[in-house]
Amino acid sequence: MTGHTTPSLLFNDEQKLLSKTAHEFVQRRAPVARLRAFRDGKDEVGFSRELWSEMADLGWLGLQIPQEHGGLGLGFFDLCILLEETGRELMPEPFVSTLLLGAQALLLGGTEAQKKALLSGISAGEKLVSLAYEERGSRDLHRVETVARPCEDGFEITGEKIQVLDGHLADAIIVSAATGGGAPTLFLIDAGAKGLTTTRQVRIDGQGAAILRFEGVTVPLDSMVGELGKGTALLQLVFDRAAIGLAAHMLGASEQAFADTLAYLKEREQFDAPIGSFQALQHRAVALYVEIALLRSVVLAGARVIDQQPEEVPRFAALAKGLASETFLHVAKEAIQMHGGIGMTDEHDIGLYIKRAQATYVTFGEPSQHRRRWAELNGY
Amino acid sequence: MSELDTFREEARAWIRENAPKSLWGTRGSGPFEGYWGGSKDTESDPDVLAWRDRGIQKGWTAPSWPKRYGGGGLSVAHEQIIHEELKAIGVPRPIAGQGLAMFGPVLLEYGNDEQRAEHLPKIVRGEVRWCQGYSEPNAGSDLANLQLKAERDGDDFVLNGQKVWTSHAHLSDWIYCLARTNPNAPKKQMGISVLLADLNTPGITVRRIDLISGYSPFCETFFDDVRVPAKNLLGELDNGWGIAKAILGHERSSIGRSIARQPGSAQREVVARARKHLGVEDGPIPDPLLRDEIACLGMLEEAFHLTLARIEQRAESGTPGPEGSIVKIVGSELKQKRFELGMKVAGIQGLGWEGPGFDQDDLEYTRDWLRSRATTIEGGSSEIQKNIVSKRVLGLPEGKK
C-alpha cells in the first residue's frame, strides 16, 4: 500500500463470533440448492422473506446502519463478514439491491427525511430499496437516456431501466435520470408511483431483477438524492462500496465452490485412486487456493479502507472487484472441470456457481474497466 | 498506547537518527538485501560499515536473538516492527544474508550450547559468512537423494562428494551441509545429517558457475577427503532431514519476502521503463493492452503485499508454516512477470548484452530478467511448492511417484 500503513486485516473477537454465527446460520438454513427450488417453483418473490426477517432480528441487516436509524452502527468491514458467509451459498436475498445499493445511496446522498423514512425499515427487514441505473446498450455511468424534465412542483421522469435488482419487490426505488444538460441526478421514487410499470426478469444466477418503465412519473423536488446534476459522482461512490461488498460475496462463493471441489477430489476414484492424488489436478487446485488467498487479502483491505481511509476507496474498489471477478469465474470453471460430467448436470449444486460468477463478473464494471481505472488512479 | 506502538516510535526514531542518509531509499529491507559481511567481504563504503556497527551495538542485526549471543532479546513482533520501519524509508538491514535469515534460526533451535556460543555471535557481528550445501547434481527437487558421503573416522567425519548451487560459497567462510552418514538406512530421508564445515579446510574446492545472465552468485563445492570435527554435527546423527526441512521453510519465506521490496515498486519500475522506451513523459500509457498488462501486474503486486501483511499480522510465532510456500509461489511469479513486462516495453533496446548503443540500466535490466527465470526454480521449484501445499494445506492424497 502507498504510505505503508496496512490496515488490520484480522477479525476481533466480536467479528470472529459474527463470522461463525453467520456461517452456521447460512449453512443450516440457506443451502445453495434453494436456488433451484425458487427457479423451478417459479416463485414470485425469488427468495425467503422469512429468512430475511430472521436476519433482521439478528441485527445483521442493520450491521452498518447507524444506531439512530435502527442499526447497530458497526463498520462496512462487519457487513463484509456477513456478505462473505451469505455468498458461500449464493443467497438470493436482497443483500446487493438493498444493503449495498439502496442503503449506501441513502447513507451517502440521502436527506435526513429520506434516511428517516427508509433506513430503519431496511434494518428491520421491512423495506427493500432498489437502485435503477442499468439501461439497454449502456455501459457508461455518464450516459443516461432516462430523462427527468422539470415540471410544476418537481420533475417528470421518462425512460426505461433494465435488470433492476429486486425491482419487482422494492418498496422504494432510486433512479438515475438526466436533468438539464444531460448530467444525471438521482431520485427516490415510491414503488407505487403512477406511471411506473414493473416487469419481472429471470436471470441465470437466481438474483431477482426487473425492467422498470417510467412513463411521466412525477416526483417532488425533495425526492432528489444528492445534488442536482451530481448523480454520476454519487453513483460512483455507491458503486465503489457496492463493488467491495460484492467482492466479499464473491470471496465466500469462491471459497465454497473450492471447498466442495476439494472434497470431491478426495472422494471421487478413478484408475483405483482418488483423483485428488493426480498431480495434474493437485497443482491446479493449489493455483485456486493461492488465488483465493490473494482475493481474501484485498477484500479485507478494501472493506477496512471504507471505514478508515476514504481517500483510498477508489483504488481498492478497482482492486477488489477486478480480482474477485477473475478469481470467482476461474474457480467456478475449474470446479466444473474437476467434477467432470456430474458437474455439468443441473442436479449438482456446483454448476450454480458459474452462473453467479458470470453475473457478478459483469456487475459494477468488468475487470478490464477496473484495471483501466486502477491505471488512471496510479498515474498511467 | 500499546507497548508495541511505543516501541514502534522508539524504533523509528532510532533508525532515522542512526541510518546514514546515503542509505535511505536505496533498497528494501529484505533478509538478503544489503551488506552480507564475512572475512572475504570488500565493502568500503563508510556509511554501510557505520550502519553495520551501529546495528551491532544496538543488537539489531538480529533483533529477536538472545542478548547473550549479541542479539536484541526482542520478540518476533518487535523484530517485525524494526523491519517495517526500515522498509518505510528504504534502508537495508545493518547486516543481511543467509547466516541471519536461515542458518542462525536453525542453530538456535537445534544447535547445542557450545555450537551456539561459537557461531551465533560471529553471525550477529557479520564476521563470518555462511553458505548452504544442499543440492547435488543428482539431488535437486529430489533433495533426499543426496549422496555427499560422511564417514566417521576417530574424532572426525570424512567428507567426499559434491554440492552444487552453493550460493556465494566463494565469498563465504563456513558451509552448513547435508551429508549421508548412513547409506544403509531404510528410507532415503533417513541417514542424513547436518554438518558444519570451515571452507578453509583442506580438500574443499569452490568453483563458480555462470548463469544465462552472464553472472551469478552460484558455485559448485567439491569435497575430497575433507576432515570435519565430529563436534560440528548439528542435531542428531542420521536425523538431519527434519532440520533440513526447517531451513528450507526459512528459505522459502525469506525468498518470497526478499522479492517483496517496496509495495508498488514493480508497477512503478515498469511504468517508468514504458515511459522511457515509448517516449511518453506523462499521462496514460498509449497502448491500452500494454496498460492493461501493467495494471494486472500492479494489482497482483498489491494483493501480494496485502497477503504478506495478513500472514504477518496472523503469525504469532516466528516459524514459517506452509504459507511460506504460497509466498514463494506468488512472489516468484510476480518477479518474473515484472521483468517480462519490463522487457516487453523496452523492445529491441532490451536486447543488449554489452557495449555501445545500450545504456547501463537497460543492460543490467536484461541480465536481471534472465536471472529472474531462476526464481521459480531455486529454493524449491514452484512445482515442489505446489506439492507441499497440496499435501500439507489442502490435504490431498499423496500421488504415485
GROMACS .gro file of C-alpha atoms in nm, chain A residues 1-2 4 6-10 258 262 265-266 271-274 276-279 281-283 285-287 289-290 292-294 296-298 300-301 315-316 318-319 322-323 367-368 370-372 374-376 378-380, chain B residues 87-89 262-264 267-268 271 275 282-285 291-296 298-300 302-310 313-314 326 329-330 382-387 389-390 393-400:
model
  106
    1MET     CA    1   0.000   0.000   0.000
    2THR     CA    2   0.109   0.350  -0.053
    4HIS     CA    3   0.287   0.169   0.421
    6THR     CA    4  -0.154  -0.152   0.602
    7PRO     CA    5  -0.489  -0.166   0.779
    8SER     CA    6  -0.558  -0.452   1.015
    9LEU     CA    7  -0.680  -0.749   0.817
   10LEU     CA    8  -0.777  -0.953   1.121
  258PHE     CA    9  -1.340  -2.457  -0.395
  262LEU     CA   10  -1.160  -3.023  -0.288
  265LEU     CA   11  -1.114  -3.459  -0.540
  266LYS     CA   12  -1.065  -3.661  -0.222
  271PHE     CA   13  -0.790  -4.564  -1.201
  272ASP     CA   14  -0.822  -4.714  -0.849
  273ALA     CA   15  -0.713  -4.391  -0.681
  274PRO     CA   16  -0.877  -4.070  -0.558
  276GLY     CA   17  -0.701  -3.574  -0.598
  277SER     CA   18  -0.386  -3.786  -0.593
  278PHE     CA   19  -0.312  -3.687  -0.953
  279GLN     CA   20  -0.059  -3.410  -0.978
  281LEU     CA   21  -0.527  -3.178  -1.061
  282GLN     CA   22  -0.331  -3.108  -0.742
  283HIS     CA   23  -0.137  -2.822  -0.896
  285ALA     CA   24  -0.618  -2.694  -0.701
  286VAL     CA   25  -0.321  -2.517  -0.543
  287ALA     CA   26  -0.343  -2.242  -0.804
  289TYR     CA   27  -0.613  -2.188  -0.333
  290VAL     CA   28  -0.346  -1.925  -0.390
  292ILE     CA   29  -0.843  -1.718  -0.322
  293ALA     CA   30  -0.584  -1.634  -0.054
  294LEU     CA   31  -0.486  -1.323  -0.252
  296ARG     CA   32  -0.918  -1.259   0.072
  297SER     CA   33  -0.641  -1.006   0.144
  298VAL     CA   34  -0.772  -0.745  -0.098
  300LEU     CA   35  -1.047  -0.744   0.377
  301ALA     CA   36  -0.828  -0.444   0.298
  315ARG     CA   37  -0.817   0.221  -0.579
  316PHE     CA   38  -0.927  -0.063  -0.353
  318ALA     CA   39  -1.094  -0.141  -0.852
  319LEU     CA   40  -0.850  -0.389  -0.699
  322GLY     CA   41  -1.112  -0.665  -1.053
  323LEU     CA   42  -0.954  -0.961  -0.878
  367PRO     CA   43  -1.228  -0.642  -1.472
  368SER     CA   44  -1.080  -0.458  -1.771
  370HIS     CA   45  -1.138  -0.179  -1.315
  371ARG     CA   46  -0.783  -0.221  -1.442
  372ARG     CA   47  -0.820   0.090  -1.656
  374TRP     CA   48  -0.655   0.135  -1.143
  375ALA     CA   49  -0.405   0.253  -1.404
  376GLU     CA   50  -0.554   0.603  -1.405
  378ASN     CA   51  -0.188   0.512  -1.027
  379GLY     CA   52  -0.096   0.779  -1.275
  380TYR     CA   53  -0.052   0.584  -1.601
  467LYS     CA   54   1.123  -0.068   0.483
  468ALA     CA   55   0.930   0.256   0.527
  469ILE     CA   56   1.239   0.461   0.443
  642GLN     CA   57   0.864  -0.176  -0.164
  643PRO     CA   58   0.491  -0.205  -0.226
  644GLY     CA   59   0.412  -0.064  -0.568
  647GLN     CA   60   0.449  -0.130  -1.110
  648ARG     CA   61   0.645   0.196  -1.083
  651VAL     CA   62   0.571   0.226  -1.588
  655ARG     CA   63   0.764   0.595  -2.039
  662ASP     CA   64   0.318   1.155  -1.855
  663GLY     CA   65  -0.049   1.070  -1.892
  664PRO     CA   66  -0.186   0.733  -1.992
  665ILE     CA   67   0.037   0.469  -2.148
  671ARG     CA   68  -0.153  -0.061  -1.992
  672ASP     CA   69  -0.391  -0.344  -1.903
  673GLU     CA   70  -0.098  -0.582  -1.856
  674ILE     CA   71   0.078  -0.334  -1.631
  675ALA     CA   72  -0.240  -0.294  -1.429
  676CYS     CA   73  -0.262  -0.675  -1.392
  678GLY     CA   74   0.018  -0.377  -1.024
  679MET     CA   75  -0.290  -0.548  -0.885
  680LEU     CA   76  -0.106  -0.874  -0.829
  682GLU     CA   77  -0.071  -0.507  -0.422
  683ALA     CA   78  -0.254  -0.833  -0.347
  684PHE     CA   79   0.080  -1.000  -0.271
  685HIS     CA   80   0.183  -0.727  -0.027
  686LEU     CA   81  -0.152  -0.733   0.146
  687THR     CA   82  -0.124  -1.110   0.177
  688LEU     CA   83   0.224  -1.079   0.327
  689ALA     CA   84   0.083  -0.828   0.574
  690ARG     CA   85  -0.206  -1.058   0.658
  693GLN     CA   86  -0.041  -0.998   1.134
  694ARG     CA   87  -0.160  -1.352   1.198
  706ILE     CA   88   0.233  -1.957  -0.104
  709ILE     CA   89   0.488  -1.930  -0.541
  710VAL     CA   90   0.333  -1.585  -0.582
  762SER     CA   91   0.718  -2.390  -0.787
  763GLU     CA   92   0.614  -2.745  -0.865
  764ILE     CA   93   0.765  -2.869  -0.539
  765GLN     CA   94   0.595  -2.583  -0.352
  766LYS     CA   95   0.265  -2.685  -0.506
  767ASN     CA   96   0.323  -3.044  -0.395
  769VAL     CA   97   0.065  -2.700  -0.038
  770SER     CA   98  -0.133  -2.982  -0.195
  773VAL     CA   99  -0.259  -2.740   0.334
  774LEU     CA  100  -0.520  -2.896   0.109
  775GLY     CA  101  -0.478  -3.247   0.249
  776LEU     CA  102  -0.485  -3.408  -0.093
  777PRO     CA  103  -0.366  -3.769  -0.103
  778GLU     CA  104  -0.007  -3.841  -0.200
  779GLY     CA  105   0.026  -3.948  -0.559
  780LYS     CA  106   0.210  -4.242  -0.705
   0.00000   0.00000   0.00000
